[in-house]
Coordinates of N, CA, C and O in Angstrom, one line a residue:
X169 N 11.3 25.0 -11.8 CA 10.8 24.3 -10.6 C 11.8 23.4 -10.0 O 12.6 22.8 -10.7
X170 N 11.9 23.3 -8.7 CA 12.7 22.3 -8.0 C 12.2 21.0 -7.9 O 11.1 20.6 -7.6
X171 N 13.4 20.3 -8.2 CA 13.3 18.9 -8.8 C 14.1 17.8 -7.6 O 15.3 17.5 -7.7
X172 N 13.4 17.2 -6.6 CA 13.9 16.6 -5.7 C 13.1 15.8 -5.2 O 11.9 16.1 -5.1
X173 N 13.8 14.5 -4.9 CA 13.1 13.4 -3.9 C 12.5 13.6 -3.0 O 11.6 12.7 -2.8
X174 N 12.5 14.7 -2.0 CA 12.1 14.9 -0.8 C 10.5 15.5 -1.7 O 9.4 15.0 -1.7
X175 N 10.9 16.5 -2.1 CA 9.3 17.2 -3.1 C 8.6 16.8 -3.4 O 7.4 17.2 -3.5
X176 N 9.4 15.2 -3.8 CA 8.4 14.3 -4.7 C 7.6 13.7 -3.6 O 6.3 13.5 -3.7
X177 N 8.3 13.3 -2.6 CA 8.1 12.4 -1.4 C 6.7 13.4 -1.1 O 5.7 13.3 -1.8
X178 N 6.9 14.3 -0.3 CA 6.1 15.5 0.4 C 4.5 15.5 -0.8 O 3.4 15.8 -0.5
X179 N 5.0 15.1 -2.0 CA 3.7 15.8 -3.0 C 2.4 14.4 -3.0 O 1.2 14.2 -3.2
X180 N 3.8 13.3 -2.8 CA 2.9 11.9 -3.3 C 2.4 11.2 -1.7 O 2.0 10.1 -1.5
X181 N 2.6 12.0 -0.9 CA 2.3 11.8 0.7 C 0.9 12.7 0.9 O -0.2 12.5 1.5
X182 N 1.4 13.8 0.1 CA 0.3 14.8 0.5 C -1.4 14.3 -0.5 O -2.6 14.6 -0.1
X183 N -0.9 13.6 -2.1 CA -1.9 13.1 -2.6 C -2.3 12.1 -1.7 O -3.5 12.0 -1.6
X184 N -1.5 11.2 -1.0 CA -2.1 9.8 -0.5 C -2.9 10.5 1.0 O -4.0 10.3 1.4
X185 N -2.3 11.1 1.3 CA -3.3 11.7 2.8 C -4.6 12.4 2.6 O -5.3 12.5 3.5
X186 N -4.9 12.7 1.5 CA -5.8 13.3 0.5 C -6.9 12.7 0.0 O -8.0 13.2 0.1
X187 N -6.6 11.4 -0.6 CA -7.1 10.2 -1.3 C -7.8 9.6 0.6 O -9.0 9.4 0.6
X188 N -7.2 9.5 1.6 CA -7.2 8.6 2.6 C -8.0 9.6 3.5 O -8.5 9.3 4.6
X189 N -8.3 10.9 3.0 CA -9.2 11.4 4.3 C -10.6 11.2 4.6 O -11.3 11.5 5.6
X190 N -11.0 10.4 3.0 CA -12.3 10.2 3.5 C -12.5 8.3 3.5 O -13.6 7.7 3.3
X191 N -11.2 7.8 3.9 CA -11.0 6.6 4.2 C -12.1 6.0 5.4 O -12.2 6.7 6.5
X192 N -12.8 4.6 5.1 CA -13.5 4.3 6.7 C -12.3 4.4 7.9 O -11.3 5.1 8.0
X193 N -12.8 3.4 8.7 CA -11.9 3.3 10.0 C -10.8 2.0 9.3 O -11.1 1.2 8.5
X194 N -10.0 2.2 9.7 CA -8.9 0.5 10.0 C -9.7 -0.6 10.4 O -9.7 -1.7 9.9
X195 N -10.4 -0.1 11.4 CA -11.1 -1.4 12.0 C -12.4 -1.9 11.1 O -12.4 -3.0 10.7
X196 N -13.6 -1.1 10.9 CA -14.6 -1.8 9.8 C -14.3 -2.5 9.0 O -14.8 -3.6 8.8
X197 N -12.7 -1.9 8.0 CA -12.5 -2.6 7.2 C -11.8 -3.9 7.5 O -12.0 -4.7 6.6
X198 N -10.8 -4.4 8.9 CA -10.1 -5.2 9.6 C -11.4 -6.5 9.4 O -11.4 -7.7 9.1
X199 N -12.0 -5.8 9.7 CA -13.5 -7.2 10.2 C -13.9 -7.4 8.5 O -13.8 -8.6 8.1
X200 N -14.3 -6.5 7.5 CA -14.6 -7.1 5.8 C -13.8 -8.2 5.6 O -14.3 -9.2 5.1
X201 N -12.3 -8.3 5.8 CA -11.3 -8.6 5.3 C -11.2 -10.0 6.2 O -11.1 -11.1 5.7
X202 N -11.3 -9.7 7.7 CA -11.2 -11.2 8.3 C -11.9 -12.2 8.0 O -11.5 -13.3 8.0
X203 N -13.6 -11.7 7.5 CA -14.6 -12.4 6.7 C -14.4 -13.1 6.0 O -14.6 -14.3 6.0
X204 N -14.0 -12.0 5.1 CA -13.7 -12.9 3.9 C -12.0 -11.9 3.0 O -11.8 -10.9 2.3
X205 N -11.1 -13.0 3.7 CA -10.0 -12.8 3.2 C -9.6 -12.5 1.7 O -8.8 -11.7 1.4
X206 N -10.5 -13.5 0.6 CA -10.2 -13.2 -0.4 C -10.8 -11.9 -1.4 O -10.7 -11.8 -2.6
X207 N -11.5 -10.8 0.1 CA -11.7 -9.9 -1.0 C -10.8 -8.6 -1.1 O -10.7 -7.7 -0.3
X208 N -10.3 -9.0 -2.4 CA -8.9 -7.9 -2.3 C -9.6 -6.3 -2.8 O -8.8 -5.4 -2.9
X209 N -10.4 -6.2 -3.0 CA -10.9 -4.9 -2.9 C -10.4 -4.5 -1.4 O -9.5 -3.8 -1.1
X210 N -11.6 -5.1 -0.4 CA -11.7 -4.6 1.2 C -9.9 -5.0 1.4 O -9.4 -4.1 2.1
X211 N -9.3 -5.6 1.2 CA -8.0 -5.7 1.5 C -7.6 -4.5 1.2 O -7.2 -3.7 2.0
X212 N -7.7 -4.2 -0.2 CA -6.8 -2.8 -0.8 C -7.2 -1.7 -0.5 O -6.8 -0.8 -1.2
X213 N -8.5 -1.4 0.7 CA -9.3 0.1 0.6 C -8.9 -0.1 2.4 O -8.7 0.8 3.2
X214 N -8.7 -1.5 2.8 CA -7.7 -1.4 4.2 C -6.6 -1.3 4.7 O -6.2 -1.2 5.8
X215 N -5.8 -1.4 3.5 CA -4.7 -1.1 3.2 C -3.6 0.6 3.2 O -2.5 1.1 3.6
X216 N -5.6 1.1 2.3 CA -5.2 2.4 2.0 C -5.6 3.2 3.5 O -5.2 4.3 3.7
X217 N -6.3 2.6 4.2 CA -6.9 3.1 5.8 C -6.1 3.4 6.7 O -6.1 4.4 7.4
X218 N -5.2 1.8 6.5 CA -4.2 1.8 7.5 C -3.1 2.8 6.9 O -2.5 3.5 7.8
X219 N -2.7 3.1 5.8 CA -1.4 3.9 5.6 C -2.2 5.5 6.2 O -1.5 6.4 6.7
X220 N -3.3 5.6 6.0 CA -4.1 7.4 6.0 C -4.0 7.5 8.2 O -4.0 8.5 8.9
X221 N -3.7 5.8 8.6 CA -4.1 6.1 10.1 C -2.6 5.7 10.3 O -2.5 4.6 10.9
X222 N -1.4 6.2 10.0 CA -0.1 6.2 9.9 C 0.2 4.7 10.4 O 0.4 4.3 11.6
X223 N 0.1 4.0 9.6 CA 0.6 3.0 9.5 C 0.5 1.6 8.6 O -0.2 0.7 8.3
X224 N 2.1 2.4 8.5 CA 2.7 2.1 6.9 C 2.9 0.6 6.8 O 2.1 0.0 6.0
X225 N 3.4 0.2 7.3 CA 3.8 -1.0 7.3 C 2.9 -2.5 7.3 O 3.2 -3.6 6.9
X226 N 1.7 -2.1 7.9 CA 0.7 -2.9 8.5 C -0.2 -2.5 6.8 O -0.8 -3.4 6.3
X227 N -0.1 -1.5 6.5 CA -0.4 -1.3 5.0 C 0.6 -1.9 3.9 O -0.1 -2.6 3.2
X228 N 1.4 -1.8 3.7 CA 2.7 -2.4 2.8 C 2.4 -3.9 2.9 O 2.4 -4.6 1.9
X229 N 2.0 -4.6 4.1 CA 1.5 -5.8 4.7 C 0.1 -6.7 3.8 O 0.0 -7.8 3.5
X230 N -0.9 -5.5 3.6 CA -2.0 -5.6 2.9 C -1.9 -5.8 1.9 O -2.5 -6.8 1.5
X231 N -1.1 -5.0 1.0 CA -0.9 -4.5 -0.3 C 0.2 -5.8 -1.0 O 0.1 -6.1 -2.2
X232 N 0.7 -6.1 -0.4 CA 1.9 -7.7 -0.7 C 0.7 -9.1 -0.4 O 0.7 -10.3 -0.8
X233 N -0.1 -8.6 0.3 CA -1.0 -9.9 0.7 C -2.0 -9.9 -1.0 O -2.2 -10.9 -1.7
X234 N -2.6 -8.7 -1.3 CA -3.4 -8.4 -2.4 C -2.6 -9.2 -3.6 O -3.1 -10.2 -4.2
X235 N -1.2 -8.6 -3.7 CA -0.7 -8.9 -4.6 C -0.1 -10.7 -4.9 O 0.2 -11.2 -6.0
X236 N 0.1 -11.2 -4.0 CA 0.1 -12.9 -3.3 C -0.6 -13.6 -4.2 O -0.2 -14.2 -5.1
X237 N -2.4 -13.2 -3.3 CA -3.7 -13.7 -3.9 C -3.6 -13.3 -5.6 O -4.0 -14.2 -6.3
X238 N -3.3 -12.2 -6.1 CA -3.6 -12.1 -7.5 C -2.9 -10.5 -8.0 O -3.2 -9.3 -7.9
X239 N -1.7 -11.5 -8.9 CA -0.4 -10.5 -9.2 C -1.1 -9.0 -10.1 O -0.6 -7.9 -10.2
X240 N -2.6 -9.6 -10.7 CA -3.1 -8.6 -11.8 C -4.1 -8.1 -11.2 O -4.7 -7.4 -12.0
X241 N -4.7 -8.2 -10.1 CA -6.2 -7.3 -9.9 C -5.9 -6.2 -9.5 O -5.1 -5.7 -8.8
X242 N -7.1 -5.6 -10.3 CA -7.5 -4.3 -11.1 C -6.5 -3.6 -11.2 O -6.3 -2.6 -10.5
X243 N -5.7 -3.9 -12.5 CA -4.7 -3.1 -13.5 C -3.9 -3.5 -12.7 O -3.7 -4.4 -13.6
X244 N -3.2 -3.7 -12.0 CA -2.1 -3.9 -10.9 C -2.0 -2.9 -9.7 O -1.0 -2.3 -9.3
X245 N -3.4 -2.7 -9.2 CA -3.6 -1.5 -8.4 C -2.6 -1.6 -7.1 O -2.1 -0.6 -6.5
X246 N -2.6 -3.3 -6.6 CA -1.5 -2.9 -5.2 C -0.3 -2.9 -5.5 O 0.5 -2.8 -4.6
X247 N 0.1 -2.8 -6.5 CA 1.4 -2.5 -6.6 C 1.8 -1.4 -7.1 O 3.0 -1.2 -7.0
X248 N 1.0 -0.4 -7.7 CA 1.2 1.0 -8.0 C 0.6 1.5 -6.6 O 1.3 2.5 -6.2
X249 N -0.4 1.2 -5.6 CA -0.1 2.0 -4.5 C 0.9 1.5 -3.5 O 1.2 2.3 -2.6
X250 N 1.7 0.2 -3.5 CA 2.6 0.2 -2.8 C 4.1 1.1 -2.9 O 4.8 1.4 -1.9
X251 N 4.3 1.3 -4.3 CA 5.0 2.3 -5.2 C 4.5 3.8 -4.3 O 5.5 4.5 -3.9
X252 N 4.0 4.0 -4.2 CA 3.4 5.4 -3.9 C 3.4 5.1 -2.2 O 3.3 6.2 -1.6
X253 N 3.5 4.4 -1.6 CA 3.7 4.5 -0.2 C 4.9 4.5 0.0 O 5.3 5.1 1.0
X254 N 5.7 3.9 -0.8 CA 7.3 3.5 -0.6 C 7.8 5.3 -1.5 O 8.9 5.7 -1.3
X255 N 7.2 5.9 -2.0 CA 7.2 7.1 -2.8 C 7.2 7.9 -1.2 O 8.1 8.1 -0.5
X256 N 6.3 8.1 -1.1 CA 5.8 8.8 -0.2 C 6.9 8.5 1.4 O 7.3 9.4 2.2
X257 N 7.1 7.5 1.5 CA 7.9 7.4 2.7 C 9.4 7.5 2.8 O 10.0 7.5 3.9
X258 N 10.2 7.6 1.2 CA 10.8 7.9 1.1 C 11.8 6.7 0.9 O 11.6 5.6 1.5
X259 N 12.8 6.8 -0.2 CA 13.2 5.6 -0.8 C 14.5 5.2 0.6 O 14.9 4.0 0.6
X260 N 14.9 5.7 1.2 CA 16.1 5.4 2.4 C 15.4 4.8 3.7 O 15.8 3.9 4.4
X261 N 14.2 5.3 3.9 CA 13.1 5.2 4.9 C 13.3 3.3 4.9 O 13.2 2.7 3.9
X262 N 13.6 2.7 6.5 CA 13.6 1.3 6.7 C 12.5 0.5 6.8 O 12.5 -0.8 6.9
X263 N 11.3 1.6 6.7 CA 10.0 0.2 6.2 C 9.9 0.2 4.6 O 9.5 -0.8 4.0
X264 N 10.4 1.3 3.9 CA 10.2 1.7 2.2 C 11.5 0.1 2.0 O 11.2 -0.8 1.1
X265 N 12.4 -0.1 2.6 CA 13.7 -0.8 2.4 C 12.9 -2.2 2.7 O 12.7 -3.0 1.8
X266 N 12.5 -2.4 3.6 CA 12.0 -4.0 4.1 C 10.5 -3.6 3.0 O 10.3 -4.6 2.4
X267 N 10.0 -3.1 2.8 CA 8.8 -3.2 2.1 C 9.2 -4.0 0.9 O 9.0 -5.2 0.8
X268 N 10.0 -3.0 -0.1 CA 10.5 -3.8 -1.0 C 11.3 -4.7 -1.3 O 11.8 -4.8 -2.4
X269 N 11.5 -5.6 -0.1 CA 12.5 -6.8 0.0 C 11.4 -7.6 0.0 O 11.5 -8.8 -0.5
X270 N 10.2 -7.3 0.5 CA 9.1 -8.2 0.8 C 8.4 -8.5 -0.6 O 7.8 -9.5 -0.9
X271 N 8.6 -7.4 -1.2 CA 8.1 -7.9 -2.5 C 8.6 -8.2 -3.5 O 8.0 -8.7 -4.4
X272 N 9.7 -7.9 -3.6 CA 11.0 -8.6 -4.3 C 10.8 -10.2 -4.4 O 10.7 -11.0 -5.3
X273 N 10.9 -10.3 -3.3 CA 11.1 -12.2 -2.5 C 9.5 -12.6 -3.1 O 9.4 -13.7 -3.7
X274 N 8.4 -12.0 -3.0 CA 7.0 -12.2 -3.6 C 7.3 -12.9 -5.2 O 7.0 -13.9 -5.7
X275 N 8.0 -11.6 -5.6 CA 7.8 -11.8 -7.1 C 8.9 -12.4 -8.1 O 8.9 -12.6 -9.3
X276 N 9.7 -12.6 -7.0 CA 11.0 -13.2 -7.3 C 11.1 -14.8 -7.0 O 12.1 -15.5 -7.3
X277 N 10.2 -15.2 -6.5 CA 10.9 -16.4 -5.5 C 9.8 -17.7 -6.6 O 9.9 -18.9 -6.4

């Protein structure tokens, strides 16, 4: 079997578009989340909305906010799907690059 980043990229893109097709809208979830900010569930299922409605970054944004509020909720779930977005977009890709500076400096600082 061929063994490559790009494959990997294409397979962990194709699970997350997958996972995200029966995602609500960006916006239902925009309004759960404005409500009440600290529910990192509706954060992390708008998170996953916004990456399925191409847009990564505004998701990467979510998922660093989840992880802010609380480095451990549920198993460390925003940070294994942030892994998988930055997977999926490709490790050279310039939001995968600022993504993980963003969370570097999070967990670093």
């Amino acid at each position: 079997s061929v063994k490559s980043p790009d494959l990997d990229a294409a397979k962990t893109a194709l699970k997350l578009a997958l996972e995200a097709k029966n995602a609500p809208s960006p916006d239902s979830l925009a309004k759960k989340v404005e409500q009440n900010p600290d529910d990192l569930q509706a954060r992390f299922d708008y998170a996953c909305a916004l990456f399925a409605a191409n847009q990564p970054e505004q998701a990467i944004d979510q998922l660093i906010a989840v992880i802010e509020k609380d480095r451990e909720w549920n198993n460390d779930a925003a940070r294994q799907q942030l892994f998988k977005i930055f997977a999926a977009l490709g490790q050279m890709n310039p939001i995968t690059v600022a993504g993980r500076r963003k969370l570097s400096s999070l967990l670093f600082s």
